[in-house]
Every structure is written in C-alpha cells, then in structure tokens.
mmCIF file of C-alpha atoms in Angstrom:
data_model
loop_
_atom_site.group_PDB
_atom_site.id
_atom_site.type_symbol
_atom_site.label_atom_id
_atom_site.label_comp_id
_atom_site.label_asym_id
_atom_site.label_seq_id
_atom_site.Cartn_x
_atom_site.Cartn_y
_atom_site.Cartn_z
ATOM 1 C CA GLY P 1 35.260 93.366 -39.370
ATOM 2 C CA ALA P 2 32.133 92.174 -41.068
ATOM 3 C CA GLY P 3 33.550 88.915 -42.342
ATOM 4 C CA VAL P 4 36.460 86.531 -42.251
ATOM 5 C CA SER P 5 39.626 88.060 -43.615
ATOM 6 C CA GLN P 6 42.789 86.349 -44.762
ATOM 7 C CA SER P 7 46.208 87.668 -45.596
ATOM 8 C CA PRO P 8 48.043 87.742 -47.799
ATOM 9 C CA ARG P 9 45.605 87.139 -50.639
ATOM 10 C CA TYR P 10 48.411 85.905 -52.852
ATOM 11 C CA LYS P 11 51.767 84.435 -51.937
ATOM 12 C CA VAL P 12 54.542 83.261 -54.207
ATOM 13 C CA ALA P 13 57.264 81.243 -52.546
ATOM 14 C CA LYS P 14 60.361 79.530 -53.769
ATOM 15 C CA ARG P 15 60.566 75.834 -53.035
ATOM 16 C CA GLY P 16 62.032 75.356 -49.600
ATOM 17 C CA GLN P 17 60.811 78.642 -48.170
ATOM 18 C CA ASP P 18 58.632 78.875 -45.084
ATOM 19 C CA VAL P 19 55.301 80.700 -45.343
ATOM 20 C CA ALA P 20 52.752 81.932 -42.829
ATOM 21 C CA LEU P 21 49.110 82.492 -43.713
ATOM 22 C CA ARG P 22 46.866 84.510 -41.449
ATOM 23 C CA CYS P 23 43.157 84.227 -40.737
ATOM 24 C CA ASP P 24 41.061 86.768 -38.852
ATOM 25 C CA PRO P 25 37.731 85.105 -38.044
ATOM 26 C CA ILE P 26 34.495 86.868 -37.228
ATOM 27 C CA SER P 27 34.677 88.230 -33.704
ATOM 28 C CA GLY P 28 33.218 85.836 -31.177
ATOM 29 C CA HIS P 29 33.260 82.804 -33.430
ATOM 30 C CA VAL P 30 34.312 79.765 -31.460
ATOM 31 C CA SER P 31 35.014 77.347 -34.303
ATOM 32 C CA LEU P 32 37.734 77.891 -36.887
ATOM 33 C CA PHE P 33 38.623 75.637 -39.795
ATOM 34 C CA TRP P 34 41.414 75.582 -42.348
ATOM 35 C CA TYR P 35 40.859 74.036 -45.753
ATOM 36 C CA GLN P 36 43.068 73.463 -48.778
ATOM 37 C CA GLN P 37 41.568 73.758 -52.235
ATOM 38 C CA ALA P 38 43.396 72.551 -55.307
ATOM 39 C CA LEU P 39 42.419 73.897 -58.695
ATOM 40 C CA GLY P 40 39.103 72.452 -59.848
ATOM 41 C CA GLN P 41 38.517 70.536 -56.622
ATOM 42 C CA GLY P 42 36.386 71.033 -53.563
ATOM 43 C CA PRO P 43 37.975 72.273 -50.351
ATOM 44 C CA GLU P 44 39.667 69.604 -48.251
ATOM 45 C CA PHE P 45 39.769 69.757 -44.468
ATOM 46 C CA LEU P 46 43.101 70.514 -42.842
ATOM 47 C CA THR P 47 42.506 71.348 -39.191
ATOM 48 C CA TYR P 48 39.924 72.563 -36.688
ATOM 49 C CA PHE P 49 40.054 74.800 -33.623
ATOM 50 C CA GLN P 50 37.538 75.342 -30.898
ATOM 51 C CA ASN P 51 38.677 78.572 -29.274
ATOM 52 C CA GLU P 52 42.433 78.100 -28.788
ATOM 53 C CA ALA P 53 42.306 74.315 -28.716
ATOM 54 C CA GLN P 54 43.278 72.469 -31.868
ATOM 55 C CA LEU P 55 40.836 69.576 -31.677
ATOM 56 C CA ASP P 56 41.592 67.963 -34.986
ATOM 57 C CA LYS P 57 44.636 68.167 -37.214
ATOM 58 C CA SER P 58 44.066 64.945 -39.060
ATOM 59 C CA GLY P 59 43.878 66.687 -42.425
ATOM 60 C CA LEU P 60 47.308 68.284 -42.305
ATOM 61 C CA PRO P 61 49.202 66.563 -45.142
ATOM 62 C CA SER P 62 52.594 66.417 -43.465
ATOM 63 C CA ASP P 63 54.536 67.572 -40.452
ATOM 64 C CA ARG P 64 55.614 70.584 -42.493
ATOM 65 C CA PHE P 65 52.156 72.028 -41.849
ATOM 66 C CA PHE P 66 51.465 73.661 -38.515
ATOM 67 C CA ALA P 67 48.516 75.747 -37.334
ATOM 68 C CA GLU P 68 47.908 77.738 -34.193
ATOM 69 C CA ARG P 69 45.295 79.967 -32.615
ATOM 70 C CA PRO P 70 46.958 81.022 -29.364
ATOM 71 C CA GLU P 71 44.319 83.449 -28.078
ATOM 72 C CA GLY P 72 41.275 81.857 -29.595
ATOM 73 C CA SER P 73 40.826 84.464 -32.307
ATOM 74 C CA VAL P 74 43.441 84.996 -35.055
ATOM 75 C CA SER P 75 44.888 81.826 -36.521
ATOM 76 C CA THR P 76 48.059 81.216 -38.485
ATOM 77 C CA LEU P 77 48.780 78.330 -40.825
ATOM 78 C CA LYS P 78 52.485 77.810 -41.310
ATOM 79 C CA ILE P 79 54.055 75.687 -43.994
ATOM 80 C CA GLN P 80 57.721 74.885 -43.671
ATOM 81 C CA ARG P 81 60.038 74.018 -46.542
ATOM 82 C CA THR P 82 57.309 74.533 -49.118
ATOM 83 C CA GLN P 83 57.022 72.106 -52.007
ATOM 84 C CA GLN P 84 55.354 72.553 -55.380
ATOM 85 C CA GLU P 85 52.506 70.255 -54.356
ATOM 86 C CA ASP P 86 51.630 72.768 -51.628
ATOM 87 C CA SER P 87 50.418 75.176 -54.313
ATOM 88 C CA ALA P 88 46.719 75.683 -53.657
ATOM 89 C CA VAL P 89 44.206 78.087 -52.199
ATOM 90 C CA TYR P 90 44.102 77.966 -48.404
ATOM 91 C CA LEU P 91 40.698 78.810 -47.000
ATOM 92 C CA CYS P 92 39.791 79.730 -43.472
ATOM 93 C CA ALA P 93 36.256 79.472 -42.111
ATOM 94 C CA SER P 94 34.710 80.351 -38.797
ATOM 95 C CA SER P 95 31.393 79.673 -37.162
ATOM 96 C CA LEU P 96 29.711 80.645 -33.955
ATOM 97 C CA LEU P 97 29.469 77.009 -32.975
ATOM 98 C CA GLY P 98 30.161 73.853 -34.914
ATOM 99 C CA GLY P 99 28.657 73.583 -38.364
ATOM 100 C CA HIS P 100 25.759 75.986 -38.056
ATOM 101 C CA GLY P 101 26.757 77.984 -41.111
ATOM 102 C CA TRP P 102 30.411 78.534 -41.769
ATOM 103 C CA PHE P 103 31.684 81.886 -42.972
ATOM 104 C CA PHE P 104 34.639 81.530 -45.288
ATOM 105 C CA GLY P 105 37.375 84.015 -45.985
ATOM 106 C CA PRO P 106 38.485 84.826 -49.538
ATOM 107 C CA GLY P 107 41.446 82.470 -49.271
ATOM 108 C CA THR P 108 45.172 82.799 -49.817
ATOM 109 C CA ARG P 109 46.454 81.548 -53.144
ATOM 110 C CA LEU P 110 49.875 80.020 -52.579
ATOM 111 C CA THR P 111 52.097 79.352 -55.543
ATOM 112 C CA VAL P 112 55.346 77.492 -54.946
ATOM 113 C CA LEU P 113 57.892 77.807 -57.723
ATOM 114 C CA LEU J 1 30.664 59.761 -42.974
ATOM 115 C CA ALA J 2 27.818 60.277 -45.412
ATOM 116 C CA LYS J 3 29.114 60.406 -48.987
ATOM 117 C CA THR J 4 27.350 62.729 -51.400
ATOM 118 C CA THR J 5 26.820 62.492 -55.126
ATOM 119 C CA GLN J 6 25.975 65.515 -57.265
ATOM 120 C CA PRO J 7 25.925 66.150 -61.009
ATOM 121 C CA ILE J 8 29.249 67.510 -62.186
ATOM 122 C CA SER J 9 27.645 70.292 -64.204
ATOM 123 C CA MET J 10 24.331 71.848 -65.186
ATOM 124 C CA ASP J 11 23.319 74.510 -67.655
ATOM 125 C CA SER J 12 20.291 76.759 -67.365
ATOM 126 C CA TYR J 13 18.913 79.967 -68.837
ATOM 127 C CA GLU J 14 18.230 83.228 -67.126
ATOM 128 C CA GLY J 15 14.860 83.385 -65.419
ATOM 129 C CA GLN J 16 14.473 79.625 -65.082
ATOM 130 C CA GLU J 17 14.189 77.693 -61.858
ATOM 131 C CA VAL J 18 17.157 75.415 -61.236
ATOM 132 C CA ASN J 19 17.047 72.283 -59.132
ATOM 133 C CA ILE J 20 20.268 70.560 -58.099
ATOM 134 C CA THR J 21 19.848 67.170 -56.484
ATOM 135 C CA CYS J 22 22.311 65.594 -54.095
ATOM 136 C CA SER J 23 22.239 61.912 -53.175
ATOM 137 C CA HIS J 24 23.305 60.828 -49.697
ATOM 138 C CA ASN J 25 22.085 57.276 -49.227
ATOM 139 C CA ASN J 26 23.869 56.596 -45.939
ATOM 140 C CA ILE J 27 22.881 59.777 -44.123
ATOM 141 C CA ALA J 28 22.865 59.329 -40.351
ATOM 142 C CA THR J 29 20.231 60.352 -37.837
ATOM 143 C CA ASN J 30 22.193 63.354 -36.555
ATOM 144 C CA ASP J 31 23.270 64.582 -39.981
ATOM 145 C CA TYR J 32 22.191 67.903 -41.437
ATOM 146 C CA ILE J 33 22.314 68.910 -45.100
ATOM 147 C CA THR J 34 24.094 72.121 -46.004
ATOM 148 C CA TRP J 35 24.637 73.814 -49.349
ATOM 149 C CA TYR J 36 27.395 76.241 -50.253
ATOM 150 C CA GLN J 37 28.001 78.388 -53.325
ATOM 151 C CA GLN J 38 31.460 79.270 -54.575
ATOM 152 C CA PHE J 39 32.480 81.845 -57.168
ATOM 153 C CA PRO J 40 35.959 81.812 -58.710
ATOM 154 C CA SER J 41 38.621 83.312 -56.461
ATOM 155 C CA GLN J 42 36.263 83.458 -53.493
ATOM 156 C CA GLY J 43 35.596 81.290 -50.484
ATOM 157 C CA PRO J 44 32.408 79.213 -50.351
ATOM 158 C CA ARG J 45 29.297 81.067 -49.197
ATOM 159 C CA PHE J 46 26.620 79.451 -47.042
ATOM 160 C CA ILE J 47 23.289 79.169 -48.849
ATOM 161 C CA ILE J 48 20.956 77.016 -46.804
ATOM 162 C CA GLN J 49 20.868 74.248 -44.236
ATOM 163 C CA GLY J 50 18.159 71.795 -43.264
ATOM 164 C CA TYR J 51 17.319 68.544 -41.535
ATOM 165 C CA LYS J 52 14.001 67.451 -43.025
ATOM 166 C CA THR J 53 11.032 68.519 -45.176
ATOM 167 C CA LYS J 54 11.462 72.005 -46.589
ATOM 168 C CA VAL J 55 13.537 75.015 -45.703
ATOM 169 C CA THR J 56 13.261 78.346 -47.487
ATOM 170 C CA ASN J 57 15.221 81.557 -47.194
ATOM 171 C CA GLU J 58 15.612 84.653 -49.301
ATOM 172 C CA VAL J 59 17.852 83.005 -51.879
ATOM 173 C CA ALA J 60 16.883 79.324 -52.112
ATOM 174 C CA SER J 61 14.741 76.444 -50.992
ATOM 175 C CA LEU J 62 15.896 73.069 -49.796
ATOM 176 C CA PHE J 63 13.646 70.052 -50.231
ATOM 177 C CA ILE J 64 14.355 66.924 -48.220
ATOM 178 C CA PRO J 65 12.129 63.842 -48.652
ATOM 179 C CA ALA J 66 11.037 61.752 -45.715
ATOM 180 C CA ASP J 67 13.786 59.149 -46.140
ATOM 181 C CA ARG J 68 16.418 61.946 -46.271
ATOM 182 C CA LYS J 69 18.492 59.964 -48.771
ATOM 183 C CA SER J 70 18.574 62.882 -51.139
ATOM 184 C CA SER J 71 17.998 66.608 -51.135
ATOM 185 C CA THR J 72 17.266 69.214 -53.776
ATOM 186 C CA LEU J 73 18.500 72.778 -53.809
ATOM 187 C CA SER J 74 16.085 74.979 -55.698
ATOM 188 C CA LEU J 75 17.152 78.365 -57.055
ATOM 189 C CA PRO J 76 14.211 80.418 -58.338
ATOM 190 C CA ARG J 77 14.619 82.540 -61.454
ATOM 191 C CA VAL J 78 18.379 82.300 -61.833
ATOM 192 C CA SER J 79 20.459 85.098 -63.271
ATOM 193 C CA LEU J 80 23.888 85.172 -64.860
ATOM 194 C CA SER J 81 25.362 85.983 -61.465
ATOM 195 C CA ASP J 82 24.244 82.599 -60.124
ATOM 196 C CA THR J 83 26.886 80.910 -62.260
ATOM 197 C CA ALA J 84 29.030 79.178 -59.649
ATOM 198 C CA VAL J 85 29.945 75.840 -58.112
ATOM 199 C CA TYR J 86 27.395 74.483 -55.649
ATOM 200 C CA TYR J 87 28.431 72.047 -52.925
ATOM 201 C CA CYS J 88 26.225 69.709 -50.926
ATOM 202 C CA LEU J 89 27.568 68.717 -47.508
ATOM 203 C CA VAL J 90 26.060 66.138 -45.198
ATOM 204 C CA GLY J 91 27.097 65.574 -41.624
ATOM 205 C CA ASP J 92 26.692 66.172 -37.937
ATOM 206 C CA ILE J 93 27.005 69.912 -37.353
ATOM 207 C CA SER J 94 27.354 69.747 -33.583
ATOM 208 C CA VAL J 95 30.440 71.388 -32.130
ATOM 209 C CA GLY J 96 32.286 68.153 -31.600
ATOM 210 C CA SER J 97 31.609 66.685 -35.025
ATOM 211 C CA ALA J 98 31.414 69.563 -37.484
ATOM 212 C CA ARG J 99 35.005 69.110 -38.537
ATOM 213 C CA GLN J 100 33.985 65.906 -40.265
ATOM 214 C CA LEU J 101 31.883 67.758 -42.822
ATOM 215 C CA THR J 102 33.478 67.250 -46.197
ATOM 216 C CA PHE J 103 33.127 68.909 -49.556
ATOM 217 C CA GLY J 104 32.770 66.864 -52.716
ATOM 218 C CA SER J 105 33.598 68.127 -56.181
ATOM 219 C CA GLY J 106 30.411 70.161 -56.410
ATOM 220 C CA THR J 107 28.109 71.038 -59.302
ATOM 221 C CA GLN J 108 29.196 73.690 -61.768
ATOM 222 C CA LEU J 109 26.060 75.650 -62.648
ATOM 223 C CA THR J 110 26.309 77.782 -65.768
ATOM 224 C CA VAL J 111 23.498 80.241 -66.430
ATOM 225 C CA LEU J 112 23.217 81.255 -70.048
ATOM 226 C CA PRO J 113 21.621 84.463 -71.379
#
C-alpha cells in the first residue's frame, strides 16, 4: 500500500476483554513505532521495533501490553484484560531508518467500557 | 532528552504567513528538529526536518538560528485547511536513538476566514 494502515479503525471493548490492534507499515520500512494518544494530548511512545527485534518497550504502561513483529513487517499490539484507562488512540508509525521522517497510520481508537 | 516548549494555541487569518516558534534550550549536538502536523482523527504527518540554518520544502520553511536553541516553523499563506495541531520534536534521529523522540502537547493553529 501507499501508506501505513491500521486495523480496526475503531474498537469498543468491555473491561476485562483482550484486544489486538494491527499495523501494516510501509513495505521495506525497518523502524516501527507504537504510540498512545489520549484525548487532547500528544502521542506518547510505547515501543519500538527494528525489523523483528523489539529494541525498546520502555513505554508500555503495564505487563498487560504486548507487541510483536515476528517477520519484520506487520506488527500487532495486544492489550490483555483491558481497563478504562486504556481508552485512547493507538498510533503506529514506520520509517525507512530511525527518525528520518516517520509515516503514521490513521490510528485505532480504543474505547473500553 | 531535549525538552521543547511551544505556544499552546495560535490564531491566524487566511492568506497570512504563520510562524510557530519552538524553544529547545538543551538541544544536543546530534539532535535534529522535526515538525509534524496532526488533523483530528488522523495520525501525525511529517512536515519538515532540519539540523541548522534554513530548510525549505513545498509546504513550509524551518528556520534554525546558529545556537539552535529554538526553531521556527513558517507556513506561507495559510488556508482554512491548515487548521491543525503542530508538534515540534527534538532528538537524535539515528536508528539507535530515534525511539527517544518525544511529542509535547503541540500548538493548536486555528485559521480563521
């Protein structure tokens, strides 16, 4: 595709449910980032992949959050036992290398009831 | 990590030039300055990136003084469609360090007719 795509665009979950959010980066992009954006705030870093290696997961807020990129392309962010405070937009970004211009996807808006 | 300070909001009129200044007093030698634009319900979009002096592309210019402690994003002849949040990011964009780039709260630019 021409850009970064994310699915689903919207997700409503009941508290305690597990969710999986998918990111399809631009083909050939080495770096992949996940961000969380609360309403009215700037995006906050969650985790970073270089190819299939998760080099930094320091931003993941709890051990309920897990991300993977097994083949170095598509990535999945999984949230277990969702809580209301997990409600946010989850953004994925990819870049050819490092920070030389990230391309962001449209995000997945997660609402936990 | 270099902390950035931007105005929370700015108003302008169609056709005017808009300058948004970002302060980053403790910028490091390897740090680049990057600006992103974000519309509601969309992911941030890369605008421009620079290291020193002046960078210009088809949508904006970035002015960086010699001491690099601030930078100014210049949008020529804004239109209503430029209404968005603008983020200034400062950091090392190399592959190993790009994950440390952080978003602040951004500047909400409102263009009035």
